[in-house]
Coordinates of C-alpha atoms (C1' of nucleotides) in Angstrom, one line a residue:
Chain Y
M1 CA 4.3 9.1 7.7
A2 CA 6.7 11.6 5.7
A3 CA 6.8 8.8 2.8
D4 CA 7.0 10.4 -0.9
P5 CA 4.2 10.9 -2.8
L6 CA 4.2 8.0 -4.8
S7 CA 4.1 5.5 -2.0
R8 CA 1.5 7.5 -0.3
V9 CA -0.8 7.1 -3.5
F10 CA -0.2 3.4 -3.9
S11 CA -0.4 2.8 -0.3
A12 CA -3.7 4.8 -0.2
L13 CA -5.2 2.6 -3.1
A14 CA -3.7 -0.9 -1.4
D15 CA -7.2 -0.7 0.4
P16 CA -10.2 -2.3 -0.5
T17 CA -12.4 0.3 1.4
R18 CA -10.6 3.4 0.3
R19 CA -10.5 2.1 -3.3
D20 CA -14.4 1.6 -3.2
L21 CA -14.6 5.2 -1.9
V22 CA -12.6 6.5 -4.8
A23 CA -14.7 4.3 -7.1
R24 CA -18.0 6.0 -5.2
L25 CA -16.7 9.6 -5.6
A26 CA -15.5 9.2 -9.1
S27 CA -19.2 9.2 -9.8
G28 CA -19.7 12.9 -7.6
D29 CA -18.9 14.4 -4.6
A30 CA -20.4 13.2 -1.4
T31 CA -20.0 13.9 2.7
L32 CA -18.8 11.6 5.1
S33 CA -22.1 10.3 6.6
Q34 CA -23.0 9.6 2.9
L35 CA -19.8 7.6 2.2
A36 CA -20.1 5.8 5.6
E37 CA -23.4 4.6 5.1
P38 CA -22.9 1.7 3.0
Y39 CA -20.0 0.0 5.2
D40 CA -20.4 -1.6 8.6
V41 CA -17.7 0.1 10.5
S42 CA -17.8 3.3 12.6
V43 CA -18.0 6.9 10.6
Q44 CA -14.6 7.5 12.7
A45 CA -13.1 4.7 10.8
V46 CA -14.2 5.8 7.4
S47 CA -13.2 9.5 8.4
K48 CA -9.6 7.8 8.7
H49 CA -9.5 6.4 5.3
L50 CA -10.5 9.8 3.9
R51 CA -7.7 11.5 5.9
V52 CA -5.3 8.9 4.1
L53 CA -6.9 9.3 0.7
Q54 CA -6.6 13.5 1.4
D55 CA -2.6 13.0 2.6
A56 CA -2.3 10.7 -0.9
G57 CA -3.4 14.0 -2.7
L58 CA -6.5 11.9 -4.1
V59 CA -9.2 13.7 -2.5
T60 CA -10.1 17.3 -1.0
K61 CA -12.5 18.6 1.4
G62 CA -14.7 21.7 1.0
R63 CA -16.9 23.3 3.3
D64 CA -20.8 23.6 3.3
A65 CA -21.9 24.5 6.7
Q66 CA -21.1 21.6 9.1
R67 CA -20.8 19.3 6.0
R68 CA -17.2 18.9 4.3
P69 CA -18.1 17.2 1.0
V70 CA -15.5 15.1 -0.4
H71 CA -14.1 15.5 -3.8
L72 CA -11.8 13.7 -5.8
E73 CA -8.9 14.8 -7.3
A74 CA -8.3 12.4 -10.3
E75 CA -4.8 14.0 -11.7
V76 CA -2.8 12.2 -9.1
F77 CA -3.8 9.2 -10.8
D78 CA -1.0 10.3 -13.3
L79 CA 1.8 9.8 -11.1
M80 CA 0.9 6.1 -11.1
T81 CA 0.1 5.5 -14.5
K82 CA 3.6 7.4 -15.4
W83 CA 5.4 5.3 -13.3
I84 CA 4.0 1.8 -14.4
E85 CA 3.8 2.6 -17.8
R86 CA 7.4 3.6 -18.1
Y87 CA 8.6 0.3 -16.6
R88 CA 6.0 -2.0 -18.3
R89 CA 7.0 -0.5 -21.6
E90 CA 10.9 -1.4 -20.5
A91 CA 9.8 -4.9 -19.5
E92 CA 7.7 -5.5 -22.5
A93 CA 10.2 -4.3 -25.1
R94 CA 13.2 -6.5 -23.4
Y95 CA 10.5 -9.4 -23.7
R96 CA 10.1 -8.9 -27.6
R97 CA 13.5 -8.5 -28.1
L98 CA 14.4 -11.8 -26.3
D99 CA 11.6 -13.2 -28.5
D100 CA 13.6 -12.3 -31.5
V101 CA 16.9 -13.6 -30.1
L102 CA 15.2 -16.7 -29.0
R103 CA 15.9 -18.2 -25.5
D104 CA 19.7 -18.0 -25.6
L105 CA 21.3 -18.8 -22.4
P106 CA 24.0 -16.5 -22.1
A107 CA 27.3 -18.5 -21.1
D108 CA 30.0 -16.1 -21.5
V109 CA 27.9 -13.2 -19.9
D110 CA 29.0 -12.0 -16.8
P111 CA 26.5 -12.8 -14.3
L112 CA 27.0 -9.3 -13.0
P113 CA 29.7 -7.2 -13.9
P114 CA 28.3 -3.8 -12.6
A115 CA 24.7 -3.5 -12.2
P116 CA 25.3 0.4 -11.9
P117 CA 23.9 1.1 -15.3
T118 CA 20.4 0.2 -13.5
T119 CA 21.3 2.6 -10.6
G120 CA 19.3 5.4 -12.1
A121 CA 16.0 4.3 -10.2
P122 CA 13.8 7.2 -9.6
S123 CA 11.0 6.6 -7.8
Chain V
M1 CA -2.8 -12.1 4.2
A2 CA -5.5 -13.4 2.2
A3 CA -6.0 -9.8 0.2
D4 CA -7.8 -9.5 -2.9
P5 CA -4.9 -9.5 -5.9
L6 CA -5.5 -5.8 -6.8
S7 CA -4.7 -4.7 -2.7
R8 CA -1.5 -7.0 -3.2
V9 CA -0.1 -5.4 -6.3
F10 CA -0.8 -1.7 -4.7
S11 CA 0.6 -2.7 -1.7
A12 CA 3.4 -4.1 -3.0
L13 CA 4.5 -1.1 -5.2
A14 CA 3.9 1.2 -2.1
D15 CA 7.3 0.9 -0.7
P16 CA 10.4 2.8 -2.4
T17 CA 12.8 -0.2 -2.1
R18 CA 10.2 -2.7 -3.8
R19 CA 9.6 0.0 -6.8
D20 CA 13.3 0.3 -7.2
L21 CA 13.5 -3.5 -7.1
V22 CA 10.9 -3.5 -10.1
A23 CA 12.7 -0.8 -12.0
R24 CA 15.9 -2.6 -12.2
L25 CA 14.2 -5.9 -12.9
A26 CA 12.6 -4.1 -15.8
S27 CA 15.9 -4.1 -17.5
G28 CA 16.7 -7.5 -16.9
D29 CA 16.6 -10.6 -14.6
A30 CA 18.8 -10.7 -11.2
T31 CA 19.6 -12.8 -8.7
L32 CA 18.8 -12.1 -5.0
S33 CA 22.2 -11.3 -4.2
Q34 CA 22.6 -9.1 -7.2
L35 CA 19.9 -7.5 -6.2
A36 CA 20.4 -6.8 -2.5
E37 CA 23.9 -5.5 -3.0
P38 CA 23.3 -1.5 -3.7
Y39 CA 21.2 -1.3 -0.6
D40 CA 22.5 -1.3 3.0
V41 CA 20.1 -3.7 4.5
S42 CA 20.4 -7.4 5.1
V43 CA 19.9 -9.7 2.5
Q44 CA 17.1 -11.1 4.3
A45 CA 15.1 -7.9 4.1
V46 CA 15.6 -7.9 0.4
S47 CA 14.4 -11.6 0.1
K48 CA 11.2 -10.6 2.2
H49 CA 10.7 -7.8 -0.5
L50 CA 11.1 -10.3 -3.0
R51 CA 8.8 -12.3 -1.5
V52 CA 6.0 -9.7 -1.3
L53 CA 6.6 -8.8 -5.1
Q54 CA 6.4 -12.7 -5.7
D55 CA 2.7 -12.9 -3.8
A56 CA 1.4 -10.0 -5.7
G57 CA 2.4 -11.7 -9.2
L58 CA 4.8 -9.0 -10.0
V59 CA 7.7 -11.0 -9.9
T60 CA 8.4 -15.1 -10.5
K61 CA 12.0 -17.0 -9.3
G62 CA 13.7 -19.6 -11.6
R63 CA 16.3 -21.9 -10.9
D64 CA 19.7 -22.3 -11.9
A65 CA 21.6 -24.3 -9.7
Q66 CA 21.7 -22.7 -6.1
R67 CA 20.6 -19.4 -7.9
R68 CA 17.2 -18.2 -8.1
P69 CA 17.1 -15.7 -10.9
V70 CA 14.1 -13.3 -10.4
H71 CA 12.2 -12.2 -13.6
L72 CA 9.5 -9.6 -13.6
E73 CA 6.3 -10.2 -14.7
A74 CA 4.6 -6.9 -16.2
E75 CA 1.6 -8.0 -17.0
V76 CA 0.2 -8.1 -13.8
F77 CA 0.3 -4.1 -14.2
D78 CA -2.6 -4.2 -16.2
L79 CA -4.5 -5.2 -13.2
M80 CA -3.9 -1.7 -12.1
T81 CA -3.9 0.5 -14.9
K82 CA -7.5 -1.1 -15.6
W83 CA -8.5 -0.2 -12.5
I84 CA -7.1 3.4 -12.4
E85 CA -8.2 4.3 -16.2
R86 CA -11.8 3.3 -15.2
Y87 CA -12.1 5.7 -12.5
R88 CA -9.9 8.3 -14.0
R89 CA -12.1 8.5 -16.8
E90 CA -15.4 8.7 -15.2
A91 CA -14.1 11.7 -13.3
E92 CA -12.6 13.1 -16.5
A93 CA -16.0 12.9 -17.9
R94 CA -17.9 14.3 -15.0
Y95 CA -15.3 17.1 -14.4
R96 CA -16.1 17.9 -18.1
R97 CA -19.7 17.7 -18.1
L98 CA -19.6 19.9 -14.5
D99 CA -17.6 22.5 -16.8
D100 CA -20.5 22.9 -19.1
V101 CA -23.3 23.0 -16.4
L102 CA -21.3 25.3 -14.2
R103 CA -20.9 25.1 -10.5
D104 CA -24.3 24.1 -9.4
L105 CA -25.0 23.2 -5.7
P106 CA -27.5 20.4 -5.1
A107 CA -29.2 21.5 -2.3
D108 CA -32.1 19.0 -2.3
V109 CA -30.0 16.3 -2.7
D110 CA -30.9 12.7 -1.2
P111 CA -28.6 11.5 1.8
L112 CA -27.3 8.7 -1.0
P113 CA -29.9 6.9 -2.8
P114 CA -27.6 3.6 -3.5
A115 CA -26.9 4.1 -6.7
P116 CA -28.5 6.7 -9.0
P117 CA -26.0 9.5 -9.2
T118 CA -28.7 11.6 -10.5
T119 CA -28.0 14.5 -7.6
G120 CA -30.8 16.1 -8.8
A121 CA -29.4 18.0 -11.7
P122 CA -29.0 15.7 -14.3
S123 CA -30.1 17.6 -17.4
Chain X
dC1 C1' 35.3 -34.3 1.6
dC2 C1' 35.3 -29.9 3.4
dC3 C1' 34.1 -25.2 2.5
dT4 C1' 32.3 -21.3 0.0
dT5 C1' 28.3 -19.4 -1.9
dC6 C1' 23.1 -18.3 -2.4
dC7 C1' 19.2 -18.6 -0.2
dT8 C1' 15.0 -19.2 3.0
dC9 C1' 13.1 -20.0 7.7
dA10 C1' 12.3 -18.7 12.4
dA11 C1' 12.3 -15.5 16.2
dC12 C1' 12.2 -11.4 17.9
dC13 C1' 11.3 -6.1 18.0
dA14 C1' 9.8 -1.0 16.9
dG15 C1' 6.9 1.3 14.6
dA16 C1' 2.9 2.0 11.2
dT17 C1' -2.1 0.9 10.7
dG18 C1' -7.3 -0.3 10.6
dG19 C1' -10.5 -0.7 13.8
dT20 C1' -13.0 0.6 18.3
dT21 C1' -15.1 4.0 22.1
dG22 C1' -15.7 8.6 24.0
dA23 C1' -15.8 13.4 24.2
dC24 C1' -16.7 17.4 21.8
dA25 C1' -16.7 21.8 18.5
dA26 C1' -19.8 23.9 14.9
dA27 C1' -23.4 24.9 12.2
dG28 C1' -28.4 24.9 11.4
dC29 C1' -33.4 23.3 13.3
dG30 C1' -37.5 23.9 16.5
Chain I
dC1 C1' -31.9 28.8 23.7
dG2 C1' -31.5 23.8 23.8
dC3 C1' -30.7 19.6 20.7
dT4 C1' -29.7 17.0 16.7
dT5 C1' -26.6 16.5 12.8
dT6 C1' -22.1 16.3 11.2
dG7 C1' -17.3 15.7 11.4
dT8 C1' -12.8 15.5 14.2
dC9 C1' -9.5 14.6 18.0
dA10 C1' -7.6 11.5 21.2
dA11 C1' -6.9 7.2 23.7
dC12 C1' -6.6 2.5 23.3
dC13 C1' -6.0 -2.0 21.1
dA14 C1' -4.7 -5.9 17.8
dT15 C1' -2.6 -6.9 13.9
dC16 C1' 1.0 -6.1 9.9
dT17 C1' 4.9 -4.6 8.2
dG18 C1' 10.5 -3.7 7.7
dG19 C1' 13.7 -4.6 10.1
dT20 C1' 17.5 -7.5 12.5
dT21 C1' 20.2 -11.9 14.3
dG22 C1' 21.1 -16.5 14.0
dA23 C1' 20.8 -21.2 12.1
dG24 C1' 20.7 -24.3 8.4
dG25 C1' 19.9 -26.5 3.5
dA26 C1' 21.2 -27.2 -1.3
dA27 C1' 24.3 -26.5 -4.9
dG28 C1' 29.3 -26.2 -6.4
dG29 C1' 34.4 -25.7 -6.6
dG30 C1' 38.8 -27.0 -4.2

DNA sequence: CCCTTCCTCAACCAGATGGTTGACAAAGCG
DNA sequence: CGCTTTGTCAACCATCTGGTTGAGGAAGGG
């Protein structure tokens, strides 16, 4: 469970139940029992989901007597949107350029002389 | 493997290798062997990763003799960004509002009356 | 024709994941 | 003080996942 932050965030949101939790928390903090009520799984299962969201930094838990109000930390979203936007833009730019040039089959282009230029792949 | 589209996309990008593949494909199409070259895992493993990306709709495969050039389909990113933006905005709006109202502890809150986010202190 | 290149399919394995039940600590209520 | 509410921890289980190896199909190059 020592994945990089970006992987943890994507992974956390890859589950419908967890996305629903995030969606509900967007409109206000809530406790575990409140959050678990709508689903037909055990409270412990929801607690595990919250743990995953917490490990991803998407959520924090406060203290109020025996209650632990869960709070959404929306800033972490930026991690994802930045990554996405970066490559989306690159791909779109390339698409437009290719639109200009027209579908030109690069017959004399090396199929891959050096891939290295792209190796600067930061996660 | 019948997860919803959104889950598939998030899940696909939850792996560093697959994000790297996407990053590299953003700058141009490539074949499996080209894509697999930099990693020290088997070609089959990379093929599996591509399958996941394909199932998520992030990537398509063409045909060129025995080669299957892989192409990035960046539009699918929108699925994610739309979801993210929606709840990010909601959370941010709430944060600003809460900034105005000051931290007000809702002591008489109902244990989650279905929808109403009116947690007792709307105005 | 054979042989090489490129890719996929199938079987297998270790570890992560999502769920269960049961026990239990901690805070407040009667 | 006892009991209820709230949440966590632990063990267990089935399935998914990311990797491996091995076999094999399809398309060209000699």
